[in-house]
Amino acid sequence: MNLLPIFLVGLMGSVHCIGMCGGIVGALSSAGPARASAVPVQAPAQAALAVPQGRPVHRIIPLHIAGPAQVHAFGQDLVRVLGYNLGRLSSYALAGALAGGIAAGLLRGADVLGWMAPAQKVAYVMTNLVLILLGLYLTQWWSGMSRMEQLGSGLWARLRPHAARLVPVDTPAKALLLGSLWGWLPCGMVYSALLTALMAGSAVQGALTMLAFGAGTLPVLLAAGLSVARLRQLAARPWVRRSAGVVVLAFGLLGLLRAAEIGGLGIARGWIDVFCVSPVHGG
């Protein structure tokens, strides 16, 4: 699969991640240990660890004017935030491998029945339809994908108590474990990426798809872990979310255009291929 559009989907969709995971990454870099807040299973998109009252959110201070204590504190914050995100990406990769492995079995069955080519075509079209739905979700023009989050609420209800035991997150190991659990938080955007991984056709490609998606979310969430307040204000602006959603929507529309194999594209076809998820291949 072409992983570039998956990475860009994660990058554009990270404005949604700020609202969902901004609280926990902010708590990881707050001054002092974080404490757990009540995490409502019925509304997983609002789940976050609260920053303790009286503890200011860490603000970036230029290293050339910071003292040794500030540099040391910044380094500790960075290690915890990196550990959390590494754990989160590991859970994404595991979920992608499971989804891709299921798809591989289905493709082998389709190959035996002589349905490989139609199955690949259907999977490719469905992948781009998912991107279109995700784009509509990010622009807030359609909220149906939020209903998908309810599907994972049962699993999260089981994992949530284990996540609560890891706070305060005062060691890199705790941050890593918390991130690996937080990666299973019900999230419509993650589920849409997981459906794309399901269409990847193998466990390895499924894992790579989710890693590419997770890598796209890294820049914003790493920055959010060190300067959460300002980024959350920016991500809350409607024009930011809508712009990101329109970009994701365009990926899906380009994919459908490619699937239609409209003639006369000429040299533009190569550029379209760069920004489209490639059709799945069995094997």
Short mmCIF file of C-alpha atoms in Angstrom, two decimals:
data_model
loop_
_atom_site.label_atom_id
_atom_site.label_comp_id
_atom_site.label_asym_id
_atom_site.label_seq_id
_atom_site.Cartn_x
_atom_site.Cartn_y
_atom_site.Cartn_z
CA MET A 1 0.00 0.00 0.00
CA ASN A 2 1.05 3.60 -0.53
CA LEU A 3 1.61 4.76 3.05
CA LEU A 4 2.01 8.46 2.26
CA PRO A 5 -1.74 9.23 2.24
CA ILE A 6 -2.20 7.22 5.44
CA PHE A 7 0.52 9.29 7.10
CA LEU A 8 -1.10 12.51 5.86
CA VAL A 9 -4.51 11.35 7.10
CA GLY A 10 -2.99 10.90 10.56
CA LEU A 11 -1.35 14.32 10.34
CA MET A 12 -4.56 16.07 9.27
CA GLY A 13 -6.66 14.10 11.73
CA SER A 14 -4.42 14.96 14.66
CA VAL A 15 -6.57 18.05 15.26
CA HIS A 16 -9.11 15.51 16.55
CA CYS A 17 -6.42 13.81 18.65
CA ILE A 18 -5.82 17.06 20.53
CA GLY A 19 -9.35 16.95 21.87
CA MET A 20 -9.20 13.24 22.67
CA CYS A 21 -5.67 12.75 23.99
CA GLY A 22 -4.60 16.32 24.73
CA GLY A 23 -5.52 15.95 28.38
CA ILE A 24 -3.29 12.99 29.03
CA VAL A 25 -0.25 14.29 27.16
CA GLY A 26 -0.67 17.58 28.99
CA ALA A 27 -0.80 15.74 32.31
CA LEU A 28 2.39 13.89 31.43
CA SER A 29 4.26 17.18 31.14
CA SER A 30 2.56 19.03 33.99
CA ALA A 31 4.62 20.21 36.92
CA GLY A 32 4.28 17.33 39.36
CA PRO A 33 2.52 13.97 39.24
CA ALA A 34 -0.76 13.65 37.40
CA ARG A 35 -3.90 12.26 38.96
CA ALA A 36 -6.65 10.31 37.27
CA SER A 37 -10.03 11.83 36.64
CA ALA A 38 -13.24 9.94 36.14
CA VAL A 39 -13.20 8.56 32.61
CA PRO A 40 -16.79 8.22 31.35
CA VAL A 41 -17.11 5.01 29.38
CA GLN A 42 -20.26 6.32 27.71
CA ALA A 43 -18.36 9.27 26.25
CA PRO A 44 -14.88 7.93 25.45
CA ALA A 45 -14.05 10.82 23.14
CA GLN A 46 -13.99 13.11 26.19
CA ALA A 47 -11.75 10.81 28.23
CA ALA A 48 -8.51 12.32 29.50
CA LEU A 49 -6.35 12.53 32.57
CA ALA A 50 -6.79 15.87 34.25
CA VAL A 51 -3.93 18.23 35.02
CA PRO A 52 -3.92 18.78 38.82
CA GLN A 53 -5.37 22.07 40.00
CA GLY A 54 -2.71 24.59 40.87
CA ARG A 55 -0.23 22.93 38.52
CA PRO A 56 0.47 25.07 35.46
CA VAL A 57 0.78 23.37 32.10
CA HIS A 58 4.41 23.19 31.04
CA ARG A 59 5.40 25.93 28.64
CA ILE A 60 8.37 25.71 26.32
CA ILE A 61 11.30 27.85 27.45
CA PRO A 62 14.20 28.42 25.05
CA LEU A 63 17.07 26.24 26.22
CA HIS A 64 19.62 29.01 25.90
CA ILE A 65 17.87 31.00 28.67
CA ALA A 66 16.66 28.07 30.77
CA GLY A 67 18.45 27.04 33.93
CA PRO A 68 19.74 23.51 34.64
CA ALA A 69 16.59 22.60 36.60
CA GLN A 70 14.34 23.71 33.75
CA VAL A 71 16.39 21.79 31.18
CA HIS A 72 16.24 18.68 33.38
CA ALA A 73 12.47 19.04 33.83
CA PHE A 74 12.01 19.50 30.08
CA GLY A 75 14.03 16.35 29.44
CA GLN A 76 11.89 14.34 31.87
CA ASP A 77 8.70 15.64 30.22
CA LEU A 78 10.00 14.73 26.78
CA VAL A 79 10.93 11.18 27.84
CA ARG A 80 7.47 10.60 29.34
CA VAL A 81 5.66 11.99 26.30
CA LEU A 82 7.83 9.91 23.95
CA GLY A 83 7.17 6.80 26.04
CA TYR A 84 3.42 7.39 25.96
CA ASN A 85 3.41 7.82 22.18
CA LEU A 86 5.64 4.79 21.63
CA GLY A 87 3.18 2.70 23.63
CA ARG A 88 0.25 4.16 21.70
CA LEU A 89 1.85 3.32 18.34
CA SER A 90 2.66 -0.22 19.48
CA SER A 91 -1.03 -0.84 20.21
CA TYR A 92 -1.94 0.62 16.80
CA ALA A 93 0.53 -1.72 15.10
CA LEU A 94 -0.86 -4.74 16.96
CA ALA A 95 -4.43 -3.85 16.01
CA GLY A 96 -3.36 -3.29 12.39
CA ALA A 97 -1.60 -6.65 12.27
CA LEU A 98 -4.72 -8.40 13.57
CA ALA A 99 -6.94 -6.62 11.04
CA GLY A 100 -4.53 -7.26 8.15
CA GLY A 101 -4.20 -10.91 9.13
CA ILE A 102 -7.97 -11.35 9.01
CA ALA A 103 -8.02 -9.73 5.58
CA ALA A 104 -5.25 -12.05 4.37
CA GLY A 105 -7.39 -15.07 5.22
CA LEU A 106 -10.37 -13.60 3.41
CA LEU A 107 -8.26 -12.86 0.33
CA ARG A 108 -6.96 -16.41 0.22
CA GLY A 109 -10.54 -17.64 0.27
CA ALA A 110 -11.42 -15.23 -2.53
CA ASP A 111 -8.43 -16.46 -4.54
CA VAL A 112 -9.57 -20.07 -4.21
CA LEU A 113 -13.01 -19.09 -5.47
CA GLY A 114 -11.55 -17.01 -8.31
CA TRP A 115 -12.83 -13.77 -6.83
CA MET A 116 -9.46 -12.14 -6.15
CA ALA A 117 -9.71 -9.28 -8.68
CA PRO A 118 -13.30 -8.28 -7.71
CA ALA A 119 -12.41 -8.55 -4.01
CA GLN A 120 -9.43 -6.23 -4.46
CA LYS A 121 -11.56 -3.74 -6.36
CA VAL A 122 -14.26 -3.74 -3.68
CA ALA A 123 -11.67 -3.39 -0.91
CA TYR A 124 -10.02 -0.45 -2.68
CA VAL A 125 -13.33 1.37 -3.16
CA MET A 126 -14.33 0.74 0.46
CA THR A 127 -11.00 2.08 1.69
CA ASN A 128 -11.55 5.38 -0.10
CA LEU A 129 -15.16 5.57 1.03
CA VAL A 130 -13.88 5.29 4.60
CA LEU A 131 -11.52 8.21 3.94
CA ILE A 132 -14.45 10.27 2.65
CA LEU A 133 -16.48 9.47 5.77
CA LEU A 134 -13.50 10.38 7.96
CA GLY A 135 -13.13 13.68 6.13
CA LEU A 136 -16.80 14.47 6.71
CA TYR A 137 -16.36 13.51 10.36
CA LEU A 138 -13.36 15.80 10.84
CA THR A 139 -15.16 18.72 9.20
CA GLN A 140 -18.09 18.04 11.54
CA TRP A 141 -20.42 17.87 8.55
CA TRP A 142 -21.36 14.32 9.55
CA SER A 143 -21.20 12.76 13.00
CA GLY A 144 -22.13 9.18 12.17
CA MET A 145 -18.60 7.92 12.73
CA SER A 146 -18.88 8.83 16.41
CA ARG A 147 -21.31 5.94 16.76
CA MET A 148 -18.45 3.58 15.88
CA GLU A 149 -16.78 4.60 19.14
CA GLN A 150 -19.53 2.87 21.09
CA LEU A 151 -18.35 -0.45 19.63
CA GLY A 152 -15.15 -0.32 21.67
CA SER A 153 -16.64 0.98 24.91
CA GLY A 154 -16.87 -2.53 26.38
CA LEU A 155 -13.15 -3.20 25.84
CA TRP A 156 -12.23 0.22 27.20
CA ALA A 157 -14.35 -0.40 30.31
CA ARG A 158 -12.08 -3.37 31.06
CA LEU A 159 -8.84 -1.50 30.31
CA ARG A 160 -9.69 1.75 32.08
CA PRO A 161 -9.05 0.47 35.65
CA HIS A 162 -5.59 -0.74 34.60
CA ALA A 163 -4.85 2.67 33.08
CA ALA A 164 -5.93 4.39 36.30
CA ARG A 165 -3.42 2.33 38.30
CA LEU A 166 -0.55 3.79 36.28
CA VAL A 167 -1.04 7.31 37.62
CA PRO A 168 0.82 9.26 38.73
CA VAL A 169 2.87 8.74 35.57
CA ASP A 170 6.23 9.34 37.24
CA THR A 171 8.41 6.93 35.24
CA PRO A 172 9.01 6.31 31.52
CA ALA A 173 7.85 2.70 31.98
CA LYS A 174 4.47 3.87 33.29
CA ALA A 175 4.14 6.28 30.37
CA LEU A 176 4.89 3.46 27.93
CA LEU A 177 2.32 1.14 29.52
CA LEU A 178 -0.30 3.89 29.73
CA GLY A 179 0.20 4.70 26.05
CA SER A 180 -0.18 1.04 25.10
CA LEU A 181 -3.53 0.96 26.92
CA TRP A 182 -4.66 4.37 25.68
CA GLY A 183 -4.20 3.19 22.10
CA TRP A 184 -7.33 1.06 22.59
CA LEU A 185 -9.49 4.02 23.59
CA PRO A 186 -12.61 4.03 21.35
CA CYS A 187 -11.95 6.58 18.61
CA GLY A 188 -13.76 6.96 15.30
CA MET A 189 -10.64 8.23 13.57
CA VAL A 190 -8.54 5.27 14.72
CA TYR A 191 -11.30 2.89 13.69
CA SER A 192 -11.39 4.39 10.21
CA ALA A 193 -7.63 3.88 9.91
CA LEU A 194 -8.10 0.34 11.19
CA LEU A 195 -10.63 -0.34 8.44
CA THR A 196 -8.00 0.82 5.96
CA ALA A 197 -5.54 -1.60 7.58
CA LEU A 198 -8.13 -4.34 7.19
CA MET A 199 -8.05 -3.71 3.43
CA ALA A 200 -4.24 -3.92 3.36
CA GLY A 201 -4.27 -7.65 2.65
CA SER A 202 -1.66 -8.95 5.12
CA ALA A 203 -0.67 -8.70 8.77
CA VAL A 204 2.58 -6.90 7.93
CA GLN A 205 0.87 -4.36 5.68
CA GLY A 206 -1.86 -3.86 8.27
CA ALA A 207 0.73 -3.10 10.95
CA LEU A 208 2.61 -0.74 8.62
CA THR A 209 -0.63 1.04 7.76
CA MET A 210 -1.41 1.74 11.40
CA LEU A 211 2.20 2.73 12.11
CA ALA A 212 2.06 5.23 9.23
CA PHE A 213 -1.21 6.60 10.60
CA GLY A 214 0.23 6.83 14.12
CA ALA A 215 3.40 8.50 12.84
CA GLY A 216 1.20 11.16 11.23
CA THR A 217 -0.34 11.99 14.60
CA LEU A 218 3.06 12.20 16.33
CA PRO A 219 4.12 15.78 15.49
CA VAL A 220 0.99 17.37 16.94
CA LEU A 221 0.73 15.10 19.98
CA LEU A 222 4.43 15.50 20.80
CA ALA A 223 4.02 19.25 20.62
CA ALA A 224 0.80 19.01 22.63
CA GLY A 225 2.66 17.19 25.37
CA LEU A 226 4.92 20.20 25.80
CA SER A 227 2.57 23.09 25.02
CA VAL A 228 -0.91 21.68 25.29
CA ALA A 229 -2.97 24.79 26.06
CA ARG A 230 -2.06 26.78 22.97
CA LEU A 231 -2.45 23.82 20.60
CA ARG A 232 -5.85 22.87 22.02
CA GLN A 233 -7.07 26.40 21.42
CA LEU A 234 -5.85 26.25 17.82
CA ALA A 235 -7.35 22.80 17.18
CA ALA A 236 -10.70 23.95 18.56
CA ARG A 237 -11.07 26.56 15.81
CA PRO A 238 -13.65 25.40 13.25
CA TRP A 239 -11.57 26.45 10.23
CA VAL A 240 -8.66 24.26 11.37
CA ARG A 241 -10.80 21.15 11.70
CA ARG A 242 -12.64 21.82 8.46
CA SER A 243 -9.44 22.42 6.51
CA ALA A 244 -7.98 19.15 7.79
CA GLY A 245 -11.21 17.31 7.00
CA VAL A 246 -11.32 18.68 3.47
CA VAL A 247 -7.79 17.38 2.81
CA VAL A 248 -8.74 13.88 4.02
CA LEU A 249 -11.95 14.06 1.99
CA ALA A 250 -9.89 14.92 -1.09
CA PHE A 251 -7.76 11.78 -0.61
CA GLY A 252 -10.87 9.64 -0.70
CA LEU A 253 -12.30 11.40 -3.75
CA LEU A 254 -9.00 11.04 -5.61
CA GLY A 255 -9.01 7.35 -4.76
CA LEU A 256 -12.49 6.91 -6.19
CA LEU A 257 -11.41 8.81 -9.29
CA ARG A 258 -8.52 6.40 -9.70
CA ALA A 259 -10.79 3.42 -9.10
CA ALA A 260 -13.11 4.64 -11.86
CA GLU A 261 -10.11 4.55 -14.23
CA ILE A 262 -11.30 7.62 -16.02
CA GLY A 263 -9.45 7.94 -19.31
CA GLY A 264 -7.50 10.99 -20.41
CA LEU A 265 -5.73 11.51 -17.10
CA GLY A 266 -2.37 11.36 -18.86
CA ILE A 267 0.60 12.40 -16.77
CA ALA A 268 -1.71 13.43 -13.92
CA ARG A 269 -2.36 9.75 -13.24
CA GLY A 270 1.08 9.38 -11.71
CA TRP A 271 0.48 12.28 -9.32
CA ILE A 272 -2.92 10.88 -8.36
CA ASP A 273 -1.31 7.53 -7.55
CA VAL A 274 1.06 9.26 -5.10
CA PHE A 275 -1.85 10.53 -3.01
CA CYS A 276 -4.03 7.42 -3.21
CA VAL A 277 -3.99 4.23 -1.21
CA SER A 278 -2.79 1.54 -3.61
CA PRO A 279 -5.04 -1.46 -4.29
CA VAL A 280 -4.48 -4.45 -2.02
CA HIS A 281 -2.55 -7.47 -3.23
CA GLY A 282 -2.92 -11.02 -2.04
CA GLY A 283 -0.05 -13.32 -1.22
#
